Short mmCIF file of C-alpha atoms and ligand atoms in Angstrom, two decimals:
data_model
loop_
_atom_site.label_atom_id
_atom_site.label_comp_id
_atom_site.label_asym_id
_atom_site.label_seq_id
_atom_site.Cartn_x
_atom_site.Cartn_y
_atom_site.Cartn_z
CA UNK A 892 -32.82 -66.76 -46.12
CA UNK A 893 -35.55 -69.26 -47.42
CA UNK A 894 -37.03 -71.92 -45.16
CA UNK A 895 -38.24 -74.56 -47.64
CA UNK A 896 -37.39 -77.66 -45.66
CA UNK A 897 -36.58 -78.22 -42.00
CA UNK A 898 -34.99 -81.35 -40.53
CA UNK A 899 -35.79 -81.85 -36.88
CA UNK A 900 -33.55 -84.20 -35.21
CA UNK A 901 -35.14 -86.07 -32.10
CA UNK A 902 -38.83 -86.51 -31.93
CA UNK A 903 -39.75 -86.41 -28.23
CA UNK A 904 -41.48 -83.72 -25.97
CA UNK A 905 -39.82 -80.80 -27.76
CA UNK A 906 -38.83 -82.01 -31.39
CA UNK A 907 -42.23 -83.42 -32.21
CA UNK A 908 -44.29 -80.50 -31.22
CA UNK A 909 -41.75 -78.17 -33.07
CA UNK A 910 -41.77 -80.11 -36.19
CA UNK A 911 -45.67 -80.26 -36.24
CA UNK A 912 -45.92 -76.75 -35.64
CA UNK A 913 -43.69 -75.74 -38.42
CA UNK A 914 -45.53 -78.19 -40.66
CA UNK A 915 -48.81 -76.71 -39.62
CA UNK A 916 -47.22 -73.26 -40.90
CA UNK A 917 -46.58 -74.61 -44.26
CA UNK A 918 -42.96 -75.66 -44.04
CA UNK A 919 -41.85 -79.05 -45.24
CA UNK A 920 -40.57 -80.84 -42.20
CA UNK A 921 -38.60 -84.05 -41.98
CA UNK A 922 -38.56 -85.52 -38.55
CA UNK A 923 -35.70 -87.72 -37.50
CA UNK A 924 -35.45 -90.27 -34.70
CA UNK A 925 -33.07 -93.18 -34.06
CA UNK A 926 -36.05 -95.27 -32.88
CA UNK A 927 -37.76 -97.05 -35.62
CA UNK A 928 -40.93 -97.72 -33.82
CA UNK A 929 -41.25 -93.99 -33.01
CA UNK A 930 -40.81 -93.35 -36.76
CA UNK A 931 -43.18 -95.79 -37.87
CA UNK A 932 -45.86 -94.88 -35.17
CA UNK A 933 -45.66 -91.14 -36.32
CA UNK A 934 -45.85 -92.14 -40.02
CA UNK A 935 -49.03 -94.02 -39.32
CA UNK A 936 -50.31 -90.72 -37.68
CA UNK A 937 -50.16 -91.93 -34.04
CA UNK A 938 -48.35 -90.08 -31.25
CA UNK A 939 -45.99 -91.92 -28.73
CA UNK A 940 -46.01 -89.18 -26.00
CA UNK A 941 -48.96 -87.72 -23.98
CA UNK A 942 -49.38 -84.06 -24.72
CA UNK A 943 -52.64 -82.16 -25.33
CA UNK A 944 -53.37 -81.01 -28.88
CA UNK A 945 -50.32 -82.89 -30.25
CA UNK A 946 -52.25 -85.81 -31.87
CA UNK A 947 -54.38 -83.31 -33.80
CA UNK A 948 -51.50 -81.36 -34.79
CA UNK A 949 -49.62 -84.34 -36.11
CA UNK A 950 -52.47 -85.73 -38.05
CA UNK A 951 -53.07 -82.53 -39.77
CA UNK A 952 -49.31 -82.24 -40.60
CA UNK A 953 -49.41 -85.74 -42.10
CA UNK A 954 -52.57 -85.07 -44.12
CA UNK A 955 -51.09 -81.97 -45.48
CA UNK A 956 -48.10 -83.98 -46.50
CA UNK A 957 -45.87 -81.44 -44.77
CA UNK A 958 -44.47 -83.77 -42.23
CA UNK A 959 -42.81 -87.34 -42.53
CA UNK A 960 -40.71 -89.11 -40.05
CA UNK A 961 -37.36 -91.05 -40.91
CA UNK A 962 -34.47 -92.61 -39.29
CA UNK A 963 -32.16 -90.88 -41.60
CA UNK A 964 -31.17 -87.24 -41.93
CA UNK A 965 -31.42 -85.57 -45.35
CA UNK A 966 -30.43 -82.30 -47.04
CA UNK A 967 -32.45 -79.38 -45.83
CA UNK A 968 -32.37 -75.60 -45.27
CA UNK A 969 -32.43 -75.67 -41.49
CA UNK A 970 -31.40 -78.62 -38.99
CA UNK A 971 -32.89 -78.39 -35.36
CA UNK A 972 -31.35 -80.68 -32.73
CA UNK A 973 -33.70 -81.47 -29.91
CA UNK A 974 -32.25 -84.67 -28.46
CA UNK A 975 -32.01 -85.74 -24.67
CA UNK A 976 -29.15 -84.58 -22.69
CA UNK A 977 -29.49 -86.91 -19.52
CA UNK A 978 -26.85 -87.63 -16.88
CA UNK A 979 -24.06 -90.09 -17.38
CA UNK A 980 -25.39 -93.50 -15.65
CA UNK A 981 -22.09 -94.85 -14.18
CA UNK A 982 -19.82 -91.90 -13.90
CA UNK A 983 -19.49 -88.92 -11.49
CA UNK A 984 -17.23 -86.10 -11.24
CA UNK A 985 -15.49 -85.19 -8.09
CA UNK A 986 -14.35 -81.86 -6.54
CA UNK A 987 -12.92 -81.23 -3.02
CA UNK A 988 -14.82 -84.31 -1.74
CA UNK A 989 -18.11 -83.62 -3.36
CA UNK A 990 -19.56 -85.86 -6.17
CA UNK A 991 -21.42 -84.25 -8.97
CA UNK A 992 -23.34 -85.67 -11.95
CA UNK A 993 -22.16 -85.43 -15.48
CA UNK A 994 -24.05 -84.62 -18.62
CA UNK A 995 -24.31 -87.28 -21.21
CA UNK A 996 -23.78 -85.47 -24.50
CA UNK A 997 -23.80 -88.67 -26.79
CA UNK A 998 -27.05 -87.77 -28.25
CA UNK A 999 -26.22 -84.34 -29.08
CA UNK A 1000 -22.79 -85.44 -30.37
CA UNK A 1001 -24.23 -88.09 -32.74
CA UNK A 1002 -27.08 -85.62 -33.87
CA UNK A 1003 -24.58 -83.03 -34.88
CA UNK A 1004 -22.30 -85.75 -36.64
CA UNK A 1005 -25.47 -86.97 -38.66
CA UNK A 1006 -25.85 -83.34 -40.03
CA UNK A 1007 -22.16 -83.17 -41.31
CA UNK A 1008 -22.59 -84.99 -44.63
CA UNK A 1009 -25.56 -82.93 -45.58
CA UNK A 1010 -24.33 -79.55 -44.38
CA UNK A 1011 -24.39 -76.76 -47.24
CA UNK A 1012 -23.40 -73.17 -47.45
CA UNK A 1013 -26.13 -71.03 -46.19
CA UNK A 1014 -27.77 -73.68 -44.00
CA UNK A 1015 -28.88 -72.86 -40.34
CA UNK A 1016 -28.26 -75.18 -37.47
CA UNK A 1017 -30.05 -74.79 -34.16
CA UNK A 1018 -29.33 -76.70 -31.01
CA UNK A 1019 -32.38 -76.76 -28.61
CA UNK A 1020 -31.19 -79.47 -26.24
CA UNK A 1021 -30.54 -78.15 -22.75
CA UNK A 1022 -26.58 -78.21 -22.62
CA UNK A 1023 -23.73 -77.24 -20.48
CA UNK A 1024 -22.39 -73.50 -21.18
CA UNK A 1025 -20.33 -73.26 -24.39
CA UNK A 1026 -21.64 -76.59 -25.91
CA UNK A 1027 -22.60 -74.62 -29.04
CA UNK A 1028 -19.33 -72.67 -29.62
CA UNK A 1029 -17.15 -75.81 -28.69
CA UNK A 1030 -18.73 -79.30 -29.19
CA UNK A 1031 -21.16 -78.60 -31.83
CA UNK A 1032 -19.03 -76.11 -33.72
CA UNK A 1033 -16.15 -78.61 -33.87
CA UNK A 1034 -18.21 -81.32 -35.09
CA UNK A 1035 -20.06 -79.34 -37.67
CA UNK A 1036 -16.75 -77.87 -39.00
CA UNK A 1037 -15.62 -81.32 -40.07
CA UNK A 1038 -17.84 -80.62 -43.08
CA UNK A 1039 -15.11 -78.04 -44.18
CA UNK A 1040 -17.49 -75.20 -43.70
CA UNK A 1041 -17.15 -72.59 -40.94
CA UNK A 1042 -19.73 -71.73 -38.45
CA UNK A 1043 -20.87 -68.33 -38.49
CA UNK A 1044 -19.56 -67.53 -42.06
CA UNK A 1045 -20.46 -70.48 -44.13
CA UNK A 1046 -23.55 -71.60 -42.26
CA UNK A 1047 -25.48 -70.12 -39.45
CA UNK A 1048 -25.26 -71.57 -36.00
CA UNK A 1049 -27.57 -70.88 -32.96
CA UNK A 1050 -28.67 -72.11 -29.56
CA UNK A 1051 -32.25 -71.54 -28.60
CA UNK A 1052 -33.78 -73.22 -25.54
CA UNK A 1053 -37.19 -74.30 -25.08
CA UNK A 1054 -39.09 -73.05 -22.16
CA UNK A 1055 -42.42 -74.72 -22.36
CA UNK A 1056 -44.31 -76.43 -19.48
CA UNK A 1057 -45.33 -80.13 -20.14
CA UNK A 1058 -49.20 -80.20 -20.54
CA UNK A 1059 -49.12 -76.81 -22.31
CA UNK A 1060 -46.37 -77.45 -24.93
CA UNK A 1061 -48.52 -76.64 -28.03
CA UNK A 1062 -49.62 -73.41 -26.60
CA UNK A 1063 -46.33 -72.32 -25.00
CA UNK A 1064 -44.32 -72.99 -27.97
CA UNK A 1065 -46.16 -70.20 -29.94
CA UNK A 1066 -46.91 -67.77 -27.13
CA UNK A 1067 -43.67 -67.93 -24.84
CA UNK A 1068 -40.83 -65.40 -25.44
CA UNK A 1069 -38.03 -67.07 -27.41
CA UNK A 1070 -34.32 -66.46 -26.72
CA UNK A 1071 -32.03 -67.02 -29.76
CA UNK A 1072 -28.25 -67.09 -29.36
CA UNK A 1073 -26.13 -67.01 -32.36
CA UNK A 1074 -22.53 -67.67 -32.92
CA UNK A 1075 -22.50 -64.43 -34.96
CA UNK A 1076 -25.10 -61.71 -35.16
CA UNK A 1077 -26.22 -62.95 -38.41
CA UNK A 1078 -26.63 -66.34 -37.11
CA UNK A 1079 -28.93 -65.07 -34.47
CA UNK A 1080 -30.97 -63.16 -37.03
CA UNK A 1081 -31.35 -66.09 -39.17
CA UNK A 1082 -32.74 -68.09 -36.10
CA UNK A 1083 -34.96 -65.25 -35.33
CA UNK A 1084 -36.31 -65.13 -38.84
CA UNK A 1085 -37.12 -68.85 -38.57
CA UNK A 1086 -38.90 -68.91 -35.37
CA UNK A 1087 -40.84 -65.90 -36.35
CA UNK A 1088 -42.80 -68.34 -38.60
CA UNK A 1089 -44.90 -69.35 -35.48
CA UNK A 1090 -43.52 -67.73 -32.45
CA UNK A 1091 -46.10 -64.98 -31.30
CA UNK A 1092 -44.01 -64.06 -27.99
CA UNK A 1093 -41.05 -61.81 -28.13
CA UNK A 1094 -38.00 -63.10 -29.95
CA UNK A 1095 -34.89 -61.96 -28.28
CA UNK A 1096 -31.51 -62.25 -29.96
CA UNK A 1097 -28.08 -62.75 -27.91
CA UNK A 1098 -25.06 -64.95 -28.32
CA UNK A 1099 -25.12 -68.66 -28.04
CA UNK A 1100 -23.38 -69.10 -24.66
CA UNK A 1101 -25.81 -66.62 -23.02
CA UNK A 1102 -28.69 -68.28 -24.42
CA UNK A 1103 -27.30 -71.57 -22.98
CA UNK A 1104 -26.72 -70.04 -19.46
CA UNK A 1105 -30.31 -68.26 -19.71
CA UNK A 1106 -31.88 -71.82 -19.84
CA UNK A 1107 -29.72 -73.30 -17.08
CA UNK A 1108 -30.38 -70.18 -14.93
CA UNK A 1109 -34.04 -70.31 -15.25
CA UNK A 1110 -34.29 -73.99 -13.92
CA UNK A 1111 -31.58 -73.55 -11.46
CA UNK A 1112 -33.35 -70.41 -10.05
CA UNK A 1113 -36.32 -72.58 -9.53
CA UNK A 1114 -34.39 -75.47 -8.00
CA UNK A 1115 -32.61 -73.20 -5.57
CA UNK A 1116 -35.96 -71.68 -4.64
CA UNK A 1117 -37.63 -74.91 -3.97
CA UNK A 1118 -34.79 -76.05 -1.86
CA UNK A 1119 -35.20 -73.03 0.47
CA UNK A 1120 -38.90 -73.95 0.74
CA UNK A 1121 -38.00 -77.50 1.58
CA UNK A 1122 -35.35 -76.27 4.11
CA UNK A 1123 -38.12 -74.02 5.63
CA UNK A 1124 -40.44 -77.07 5.87
CA UNK A 1125 -37.83 -78.81 8.03
CA UNK A 1126 -37.24 -75.77 10.23
CA UNK A 1127 -40.98 -75.31 10.65
CA UNK A 1128 -41.30 -79.06 11.71
CA UNK A 1129 -38.67 -78.58 14.25
CA UNK A 1130 -39.84 -75.31 15.87
CA UNK A 1131 -43.60 -76.33 16.04
CA UNK A 1132 -44.65 -73.95 13.22
CA UNK A 1133 -46.93 -74.56 10.18
CA UNK A 1134 -44.76 -73.95 7.09
CA UNK A 1135 -47.73 -73.31 4.82
CA UNK A 1136 -49.08 -70.64 7.02
CA UNK A 1137 -45.61 -68.89 7.56
CA UNK A 1138 -45.00 -69.07 3.65
CA UNK A 1139 -48.33 -67.47 2.92
CA UNK A 1140 -47.58 -64.76 5.77
CA UNK A 1141 -44.01 -64.20 4.44
CA UNK A 1142 -45.23 -64.08 0.79
CA UNK A 1143 -47.34 -60.98 1.76
CA UNK A 1144 -44.05 -58.98 1.67
CA UNK A 1145 -44.13 -57.32 -1.65
CA UNK A 1146 -40.84 -58.55 -2.62
CA UNK A 1147 -41.03 -62.12 -1.31
CA UNK A 1148 -42.48 -64.95 -3.13
CA UNK A 1149 -41.61 -68.31 -1.49
CA UNK A 1150 -42.29 -71.55 -3.53
CA UNK A 1151 -44.02 -74.65 -2.11
CA UNK A 1152 -42.18 -77.37 -0.15
CA UNK A 1153 -43.18 -80.98 -1.21
CA UNK A 1154 -41.84 -84.47 -1.34
CA UNK A 1155 -38.91 -83.41 -3.61
CA UNK A 1156 -38.07 -82.05 -7.16
CA UNK A 1157 -38.58 -84.41 -10.08
CA UNK A 1158 -38.87 -84.28 -13.96
CA UNK A 1159 -36.06 -84.11 -16.31
CA UNK A 1160 -35.31 -80.49 -16.16
CA UNK A 1161 -35.27 -78.61 -12.65
CA UNK A 1162 -33.51 -81.76 -11.13
CA UNK A 1163 -31.14 -82.13 -13.95
CA UNK A 1164 -30.09 -78.80 -15.37
CA UNK A 1165 -28.35 -77.25 -12.25
CA UNK A 1166 -25.87 -80.14 -12.40
CA UNK A 1167 -24.63 -78.76 -15.73
CA UNK A 1168 -23.42 -75.74 -13.87
CA UNK A 1169 -21.81 -77.69 -11.16
CA UNK A 1170 -20.05 -79.84 -13.77
CA UNK A 1171 -18.74 -76.97 -15.64
CA UNK A 1172 -17.47 -74.86 -12.58
CA UNK A 1173 -17.72 -76.93 -9.28
CA UNK A 1174 -15.43 -74.28 -7.46
CA UNK A 1175 -18.00 -71.67 -8.17
CA UNK A 1176 -21.36 -73.50 -7.27
CA UNK A 1177 -21.69 -74.35 -3.60
CA UNK A 1178 -25.06 -72.93 -3.48
CA UNK A 1179 -26.42 -74.83 -6.57
CA UNK A 1180 -24.72 -77.92 -5.37
CA UNK A 1181 -26.32 -77.85 -1.99
CA UNK A 1182 -29.82 -76.99 -3.22
CA UNK A 1183 -29.62 -80.09 -5.16
CA UNK A 1184 -28.69 -82.07 -2.10
CA UNK A 1185 -31.54 -80.54 -0.05
CA UNK A 1186 -34.05 -81.51 -2.92
CA UNK A 1187 -32.79 -84.91 -3.44
CA UNK A 1188 -32.93 -85.54 0.32
CA UNK A 1189 -36.54 -84.48 0.71
CA UNK A 1190 -38.18 -87.87 0.06
CA UNK A 1191 -36.20 -89.15 3.07
CA UNK A 1192 -37.61 -86.15 5.19
CA UNK A 1193 -41.24 -87.20 4.09
CA UNK A 1194 -40.40 -90.83 5.36
CA UNK A 1195 -39.41 -89.41 8.60
CA UNK A 1196 -42.67 -87.62 8.81
CA UNK A 1197 -44.56 -90.78 7.97
CA UNK A 1198 -42.86 -92.51 10.83
CA UNK A 1199 -43.71 -89.73 13.33
CA UNK A 1200 -47.27 -90.20 12.22
CA UNK A 1201 -47.53 -94.02 12.13
CA UNK A 1202 -44.58 -95.01 14.35
CA UNK A 1203 -42.89 -98.33 13.43
CA UNK A 1204 -43.61 -98.93 9.80
CA UNK A 1205 -43.32 -102.73 9.80
CA UNK A 1206 -46.50 -104.23 8.12
CA UNK A 1207 -48.32 -100.90 8.15
CA UNK A 1208 -50.65 -100.51 5.20
CA UNK A 1209 -50.13 -97.19 3.31
CA UNK A 1210 -52.17 -95.97 0.44
CA UNK A 1211 -49.88 -93.83 -1.57
CA UNK A 1212 -51.82 -91.24 -3.62
CA UNK A 1213 -50.13 -89.95 -6.75
CA UNK A 1214 -46.62 -91.12 -8.33
CA UNK A 1215 -46.31 -88.52 -10.97
CA UNK A 1216 -43.53 -86.03 -10.93
CA UNK A 1217 -45.92 -83.15 -10.56
CA UNK A 1218 -49.61 -82.33 -10.40
CA UNK A 1219 -52.00 -83.23 -13.17
CA UNK A 1220 -49.42 -84.81 -15.59
CA UNK A 1221 -48.87 -88.64 -16.47
CA UNK A 1222 -45.10 -88.46 -16.37
CA UNK A 1223 -43.79 -90.94 -13.70
CA UNK A 1224 -40.14 -90.56 -14.44
CA UNK A 1225 -37.69 -88.95 -11.91
CA UNK A 1226 -40.47 -88.77 -9.56
CA UNK A 1227 -39.84 -88.03 -5.81
CA UNK A 1228 -43.20 -89.86 -5.13
CA UNK A 1229 -41.71 -92.97 -6.35
CA UNK A 1230 -38.72 -92.69 -4.11
CA UNK A 1231 -40.86 -92.00 -1.11
CA UNK A 1232 -42.69 -95.23 -1.80
CA UNK A 1233 -39.53 -97.42 -2.23
CA UNK A 1234 -38.16 -95.97 1.09
CA UNK A 1235 -41.32 -96.76 2.89
CA UNK A 1236 -41.32 -100.29 1.61
CA UNK A 1237 -37.68 -100.70 2.68
CA UNK A 1238 -38.65 -99.55 6.07
CA UNK A 1239 -41.22 -102.63 6.20
CA UNK A 1240 -44.45 -100.81 5.19
CA UNK A 1241 -46.86 -102.48 2.72
CA UNK A 1242 -47.62 -99.68 0.13
CA UNK A 1243 -50.31 -99.65 -2.39
CA UNK A 1244 -49.92 -96.85 -4.80
CA UNK A 1245 -52.53 -95.31 -7.01
CA UNK A 1246 -51.81 -92.92 -9.94
CA UNK A 1247 -55.05 -91.72 -11.70
CA UNK A 1248 -53.01 -90.47 -14.76
CA UNK A 1249 -51.32 -93.91 -15.37
CA UNK A 1250 -53.63 -96.39 -13.76
CA UNK A 1251 -52.11 -99.28 -15.71
CA UNK A 1252 -48.44 -98.17 -14.82
CA UNK A 1253 -46.16 -101.06 -13.96
CA UNK A 1254 -43.24 -99.83 -11.84
CA UNK A 1255 -40.51 -102.20 -10.53
CA UNK A 1256 -40.82 -102.78 -6.75
CA UNK A 1257 -44.11 -100.68 -6.38
CA UNK A 1258 -47.54 -102.48 -5.90
CA UNK A 1259 -50.23 -100.59 -7.89
CA UNK A 1260 -53.77 -100.52 -6.92
CA UNK A 1261 -56.48 -101.42 -9.43
CA UNK A 1262 -58.44 -98.38 -8.40
CA UNK A 1263 -58.60 -95.50 -6.08
CA UNK A 1264 -60.94 -97.60 -3.85
CA UNK A 1265 -58.70 -100.58 -3.89
CA UNK A 1266 -55.78 -98.39 -2.79
CA UNK A 1267 -57.45 -97.03 0.25
CA UNK A 1268 -59.82 -99.85 1.40
CA UNK A 1269 -57.53 -101.76 3.75
CA UNK A 1270 -55.05 -98.81 4.32
CA UNK A 1271 -53.92 -97.85 7.98
CA UNK A 1272 -53.05 -94.56 6.51
CA UNK A 1273 -53.51 -92.41 3.34
CA UNK A 1274 -50.44 -90.48 2.09
CA UNK A 1275 -50.87 -87.72 -0.36
CA UNK A 1276 -47.79 -87.30 -2.53
CA UNK A 1277 -49.09 -85.13 -5.56
CA UNK A 1278 -51.37 -82.44 -5.73
CA UNK A 1279 -53.42 -83.81 -8.55
CA UNK A 1280 -56.64 -81.65 -8.73
CA UNK A 1281 -58.79 -84.79 -8.36
CA UNK A 1282 -57.17 -85.55 -5.07
CA UNK A 1283 -57.56 -81.81 -3.79
CA UNK A 1284 -61.29 -82.30 -4.39
CA UNK A 1285 -61.76 -85.51 -2.37
CA UNK A 1286 -64.44 -85.40 0.06
CA UNK A 1287 -63.18 -86.66 3.45
CA UNK A 1288 -66.74 -87.73 4.83
CA UNK A 1289 -67.04 -89.86 1.67
CA UNK A 1290 -63.46 -91.33 1.94
CA UNK A 1291 -64.07 -92.17 5.58
CA UNK A 1292 -66.82 -94.79 4.44
CA UNK A 1293 -64.54 -96.39 2.07
CA UNK A 1294 -61.47 -96.88 4.19
CA UNK A 1295 -60.17 -98.33 7.45
CA UNK A 1296 -57.52 -95.61 7.57
CA UNK A 1297 -57.53 -93.17 10.58
CA UNK A 1298 -54.52 -91.45 9.72
CA UNK A 1299 -53.72 -89.01 6.66
CA UNK A 1300 -50.40 -87.54 5.79
CA UNK A 1301 -50.60 -84.72 3.37
CA UNK A 1302 -47.24 -83.66 1.83
CA UNK A 1303 -48.50 -81.10 -0.58
CA UNK A 1304 -51.04 -78.98 1.62
CA UNK A 1305 -53.83 -80.13 -0.60
CA UNK A 1306 -56.47 -80.84 2.24
CA UNK A 1307 -58.38 -78.71 4.78
CA UNK A 1308 -57.17 -80.05 8.21
CA UNK A 1309 -60.64 -79.27 9.91
CA UNK A 1310 -62.68 -81.13 7.23
CA UNK A 1311 -60.55 -84.24 7.58
CA UNK A 1312 -60.53 -84.10 11.42
CA UNK A 1313 -64.06 -83.72 11.58
CA UNK A 1314 -64.61 -86.81 9.36
CA UNK A 1315 -62.65 -88.69 11.95
CA UNK A 1316 -59.07 -88.61 10.66
CA UNK A 1317 -55.90 -87.64 12.46
CA UNK A 1318 -53.94 -85.31 10.18
CA UNK A 1319 -50.34 -85.09 9.68
CA UNK A 1320 -48.79 -82.52 7.20
CA UNK A 1321 -45.38 -81.99 5.83
CA UNK A 1322 -43.56 -78.94 7.33
CA UNK A 1323 -46.09 -78.69 10.28
CA UNK A 1324 -44.51 -79.26 13.67
CA UNK A 1325 -47.55 -78.50 15.57
N1 LIG B 728 -42.03 -78.18 -7.31
C1 LIG B 728 -41.96 -77.97 -5.88
N2 LIG B 728 -42.36 -76.79 -5.39
C2 LIG B 728 -42.75 -75.84 -6.17
C3 LIG B 728 -42.79 -75.99 -7.52
C4 LIG B 728 -42.30 -77.20 -8.16
O1 LIG B 728 -41.64 -78.85 -5.12
O2 LIG B 728 -43.19 -74.82 -5.62
C5 LIG B 728 -41.53 -79.50 -7.82
C6 LIG B 728 -42.66 -80.12 -8.71
O3 LIG B 728 -43.57 -80.96 -8.10
C7 LIG B 728 -41.79 -81.16 -9.57
C8 LIG B 728 -40.53 -80.12 -9.93
O4 LIG B 728 -40.57 -79.20 -8.77
O5 LIG B 728 -41.41 -82.17 -9.09
C9 LIG B 728 -40.45 -79.53 -11.09
O6 LIG B 728 -41.72 -78.97 -11.52
P1 LIG B 728 -41.80 -77.57 -12.25
O7 LIG B 728 -43.18 -77.35 -12.48
O8 LIG B 728 -41.10 -76.44 -11.60
O9 LIG B 728 -41.06 -77.71 -13.59
P2 LIG B 728 -41.09 -78.67 -14.91
O10 LIG B 728 -39.75 -79.61 -14.91
O11 LIG B 728 -42.17 -79.41 -15.11
O12 LIG B 728 -40.70 -77.52 -16.20
C10 LIG B 728 -39.61 -76.75 -15.96
C11 LIG B 728 -40.23 -75.46 -16.47
N3 LIG B 728 -39.07 -74.35 -16.02
C12 LIG B 728 -39.48 -73.28 -14.88
O13 LIG B 728 -40.55 -73.22 -14.61
C13 LIG B 728 -38.36 -72.44 -14.67
C14 LIG B 728 -40.35 -75.23 -17.73
O14 LIG B 728 -40.72 -73.90 -18.30
C15 LIG B 728 -39.15 -75.78 -18.59
O15 LIG B 728 -39.44 -75.80 -20.04
C16 LIG B 728 -38.87 -77.09 -18.16
O16 LIG B 728 -38.49 -77.13 -16.82
C17 LIG B 728 -37.61 -77.48 -19.10
O17 LIG B 728 -37.86 -78.39 -20.05
O18 LIG B 728 -36.60 -77.23 -18.75
#
């Protein structure tokens, strides 16, 4: 089929990079978003999200007149849905006494509905939003068929998950392997033809529900494996063991690779997607459910560690280093570090936080330092919450000159114990019961 015009619905972390990459490869792209400010910003050539190489890609796409943004869908050959699938805010599901979170599919629903008036025979529709199993063959199919056309025979329909890592999206979009699940073989083939415009990684065709499961399995696998690392950190703490040493020794086994414990699991993927499985089949997912529980409880475990280092937290000054959800990104949403800071404050501590990737961030209930120096100056202790490269490189002797703190708590195994000790600090580490 011909791909003269693509309509990408949802211009966030996935939709916008996808749209600009197609435009760069010569296809006319209409980007659609319900947010008028975003549409205006993009049409002026400015990007509303932080992602390396994206601003350049957008300005190239605009200059070549291959990309424009709008709040309205138009006729096109291809429609790609890349809208968020968060949790429902005020509603949970229950099963046998457990509570689980529910996917909020309103954005996918209204994106699919917005396509209906423009859908024609021979079009291709692709859902990219992470979704519960069978969303494509049930929810999306039912909505699109309101056009009077039949999915799979009148128009092609696919699910194709994104698998890119924030911070490397523009590169991984092209290089990663791409799974394309069609509601029919012909649909999968049409999807494969489309993405082969720019994808250099392998393109693998399957059915739509398999592709949905693949995406959820990838992130659930990671969540469960981080949960076991976090549980090991608690066991090591109890038994006087250094979990980091134990993990590196266990990982010498040729078939064992243990992930890293830390203050918890953040972001909008790993901590969200496993719930889609639990919601879809709570009776089949005790391991996935409990892994979520373990990871969600990890910030409280960190607070216990800080208490064992500092005693009563009342009026203790703590410099919290890092608020991002993971190293070397500026994304502070769904961050376990934030939660740790709130818990410490609730326990009476005075926390001053410093996030070098978002120095001007304003977060409800969190006191932000004006600089790194400001954060540590009057601190009783320094708490490291995110393994940003610039924190790993800190020189303890230099730090000792700039702070009153005598205690450090490292939750991410970034700092060499001996170096900090010889600079005069007492060192506590997550998962180290020695
Ligand atoms: N984390 C640990 N220990 C580890 C690894 C990570 O505690 O050993 C924590 C991180 O600090 C962070 C959270 O887990 O808080 C998630 O970070 P991440 O790097 O595992 O994942 P994301 O959410 O940035 O991106 C993931 C990726 N999926 C996988 O690696 C399987 C990415 O490829 C997906 O595209 C993305 O989710 C997504 O959009 O689904």
